[in-house]
Coordinates of C-alpha atoms in Angstrom, one line a residue:
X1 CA -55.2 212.2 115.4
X2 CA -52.9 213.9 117.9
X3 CA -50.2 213.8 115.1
X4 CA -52.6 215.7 112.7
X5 CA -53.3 217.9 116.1
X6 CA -49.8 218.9 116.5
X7 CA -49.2 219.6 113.5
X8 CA -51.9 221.8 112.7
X9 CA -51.2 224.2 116.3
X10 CA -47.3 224.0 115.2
X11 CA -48.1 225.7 111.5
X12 CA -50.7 228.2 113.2
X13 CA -47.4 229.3 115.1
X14 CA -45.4 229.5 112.1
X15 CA -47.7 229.3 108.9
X16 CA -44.9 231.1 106.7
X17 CA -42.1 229.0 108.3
X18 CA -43.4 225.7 108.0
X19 CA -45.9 226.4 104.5
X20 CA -48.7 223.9 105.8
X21 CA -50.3 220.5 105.7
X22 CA -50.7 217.6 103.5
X23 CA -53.6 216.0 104.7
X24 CA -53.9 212.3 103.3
X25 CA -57.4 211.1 104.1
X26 CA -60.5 210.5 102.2
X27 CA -63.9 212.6 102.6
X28 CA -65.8 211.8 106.0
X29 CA -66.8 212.7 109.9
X30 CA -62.7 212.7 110.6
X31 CA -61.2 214.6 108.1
X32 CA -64.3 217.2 108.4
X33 CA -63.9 217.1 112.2
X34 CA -60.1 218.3 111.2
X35 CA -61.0 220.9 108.9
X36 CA -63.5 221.8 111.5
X37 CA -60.0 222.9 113.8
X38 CA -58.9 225.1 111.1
X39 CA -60.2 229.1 111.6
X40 CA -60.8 231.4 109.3
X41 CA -59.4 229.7 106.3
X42 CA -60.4 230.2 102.8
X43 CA -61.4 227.1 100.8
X44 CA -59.3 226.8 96.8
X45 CA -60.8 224.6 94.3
X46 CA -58.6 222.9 91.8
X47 CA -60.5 224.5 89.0
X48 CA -60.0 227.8 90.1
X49 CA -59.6 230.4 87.3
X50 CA -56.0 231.3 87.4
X51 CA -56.5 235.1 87.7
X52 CA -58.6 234.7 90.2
X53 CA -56.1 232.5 92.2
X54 CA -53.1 234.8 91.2
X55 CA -55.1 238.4 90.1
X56 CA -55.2 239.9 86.9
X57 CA -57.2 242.8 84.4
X58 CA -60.7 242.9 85.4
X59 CA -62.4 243.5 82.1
X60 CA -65.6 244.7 82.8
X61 CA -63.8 247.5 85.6
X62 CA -61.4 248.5 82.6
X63 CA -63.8 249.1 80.1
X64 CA -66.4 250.6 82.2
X65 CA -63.3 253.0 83.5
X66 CA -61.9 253.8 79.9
X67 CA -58.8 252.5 81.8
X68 CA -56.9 248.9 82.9
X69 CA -58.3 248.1 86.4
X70 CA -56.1 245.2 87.8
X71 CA -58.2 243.0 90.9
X72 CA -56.1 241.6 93.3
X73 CA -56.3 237.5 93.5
X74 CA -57.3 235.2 96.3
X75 CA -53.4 234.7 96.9
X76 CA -52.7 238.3 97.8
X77 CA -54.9 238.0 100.9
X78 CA -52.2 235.4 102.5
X79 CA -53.9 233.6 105.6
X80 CA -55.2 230.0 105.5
X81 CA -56.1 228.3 102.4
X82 CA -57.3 225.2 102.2
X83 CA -57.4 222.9 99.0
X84 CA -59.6 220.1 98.8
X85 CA -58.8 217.2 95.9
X86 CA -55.7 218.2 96.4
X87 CA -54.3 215.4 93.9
X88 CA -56.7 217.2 90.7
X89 CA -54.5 221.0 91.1
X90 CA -53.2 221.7 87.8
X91 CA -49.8 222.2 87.2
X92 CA -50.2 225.9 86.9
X93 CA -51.9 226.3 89.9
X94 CA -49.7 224.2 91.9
X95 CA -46.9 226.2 90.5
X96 CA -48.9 229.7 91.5
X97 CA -49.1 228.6 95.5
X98 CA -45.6 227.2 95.9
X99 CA -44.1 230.6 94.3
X100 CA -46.4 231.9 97.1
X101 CA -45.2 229.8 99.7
X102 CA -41.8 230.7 98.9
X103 CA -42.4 234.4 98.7
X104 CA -45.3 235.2 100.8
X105 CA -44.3 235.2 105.0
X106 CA -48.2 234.6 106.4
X107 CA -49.2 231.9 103.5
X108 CA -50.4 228.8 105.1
X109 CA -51.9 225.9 103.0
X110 CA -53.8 222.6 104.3
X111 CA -53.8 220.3 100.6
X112 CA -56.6 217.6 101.1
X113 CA -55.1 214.6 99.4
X114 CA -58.3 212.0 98.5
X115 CA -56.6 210.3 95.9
X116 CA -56.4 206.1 95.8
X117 CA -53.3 204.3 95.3
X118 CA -53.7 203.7 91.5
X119 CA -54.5 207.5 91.1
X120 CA -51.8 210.4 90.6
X121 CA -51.0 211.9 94.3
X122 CA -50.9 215.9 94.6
X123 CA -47.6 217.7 92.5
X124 CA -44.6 217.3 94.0
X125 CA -44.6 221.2 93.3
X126 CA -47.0 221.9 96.3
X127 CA -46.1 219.2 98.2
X128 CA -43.1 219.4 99.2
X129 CA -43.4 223.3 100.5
X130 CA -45.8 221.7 103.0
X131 CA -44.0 220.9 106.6
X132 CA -46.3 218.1 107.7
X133 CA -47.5 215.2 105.8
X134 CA -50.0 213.3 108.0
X135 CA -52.2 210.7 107.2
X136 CA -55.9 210.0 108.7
X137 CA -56.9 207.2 106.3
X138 CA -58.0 204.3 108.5
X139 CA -59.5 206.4 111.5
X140 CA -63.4 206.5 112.4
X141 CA -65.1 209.0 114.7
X142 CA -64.3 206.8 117.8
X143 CA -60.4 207.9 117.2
X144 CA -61.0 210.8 117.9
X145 CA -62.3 213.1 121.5
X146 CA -65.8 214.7 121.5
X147 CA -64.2 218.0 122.4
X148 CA -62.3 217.9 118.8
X149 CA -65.8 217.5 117.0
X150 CA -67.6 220.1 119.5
X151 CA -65.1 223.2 119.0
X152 CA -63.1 224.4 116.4
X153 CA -59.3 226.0 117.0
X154 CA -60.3 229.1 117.1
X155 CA -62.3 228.6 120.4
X156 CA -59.4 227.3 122.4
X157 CA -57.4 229.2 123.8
X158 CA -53.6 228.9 122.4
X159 CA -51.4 226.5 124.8
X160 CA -47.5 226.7 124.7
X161 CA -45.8 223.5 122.6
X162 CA -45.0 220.6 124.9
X163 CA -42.4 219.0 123.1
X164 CA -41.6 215.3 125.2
X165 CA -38.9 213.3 123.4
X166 CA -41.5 211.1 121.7
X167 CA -42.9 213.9 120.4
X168 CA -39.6 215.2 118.6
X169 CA -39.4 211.7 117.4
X170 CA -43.3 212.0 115.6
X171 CA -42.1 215.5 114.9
X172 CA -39.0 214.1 112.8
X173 CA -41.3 211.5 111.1
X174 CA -44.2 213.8 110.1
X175 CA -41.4 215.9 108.2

């Protein structure tokens, strides 16, 4: 848990540096109290329409206007994004976000990997534009503090980066 932590205040320092998260962990009270640290973010779906991921012609604006009328796509807004089912993102899509990561300087994404070990894990693609790999499988509620499940990030206050030597070693291993 204070892995995952870590990780998640080091890429709200530096979401363009470090491109995000790959969160290994199925669906439950941990990985929601986790997603409960992340503020403001905007939630993807793997079956998001590609235009609306990316932008594209809006056809009922164009014909209403006589003209083409281009909408901007959930990518343009940079922040935060988070991806749930991380291991179902289509090729395309996958391909969409990591041209983002690489071009786009405020582009943070936390992928929610949920797949079992006969399934296919998230593309390589996404994965490995994302800094930190962590891994909450295995961890109840008890794991974890009351104060992570009471407040979210954006309620504490930021704290400098205490960086001990056994943290640079967990650093080194997360990446």
């Amino acid at each position: 848990w204070d892995r995952a932590m870590m990780a998640l205040r080091l890429v709200s320092y530096d979401p363009g540096g470090l491109g995000g998260i790959l969160l290994q962990s199925r669906n439950g009270p941990v990985r929601d109290a986790f997603v409960k640290q992340i503020p403001q973010a905007t939630r993807l779906h793997p079956a998001l329409a590609h235009d609306a991921l990316t932008g594209g012609i809006a056809a009922t604006a164009s014909l209403a206007a006589g003209t083409i009328v281009r909408h901007a796509g959930l990518l343009a807004s940079g922040g935060t994004m988070i991806l749930p089912m991380a291991e179902r993102t289509p090729a395309l899509m996958a391909s969409s976000l990591a041209r983002a990561l690489d071009q786009d300087g405020d582009l943070c994404i936390v992928a929610l990997d949920e797949h079992l070990e006969e399934e296919e894990p998230p593309p390589l693609t996404l994965t490995d534009r994302l800094a930190f790999h962590v891994s909450l499988d295995g961890m109840g509620i008890r794991d974890i503090g009351d104060s992570e499940m009471k407040q979210g990030a954006a309620a504490m206050p930021p704290q400098p980066v205490m960086a001990t030597a056994e943290h640079m070693s967990d650093l080194t291993a997360l990446a």
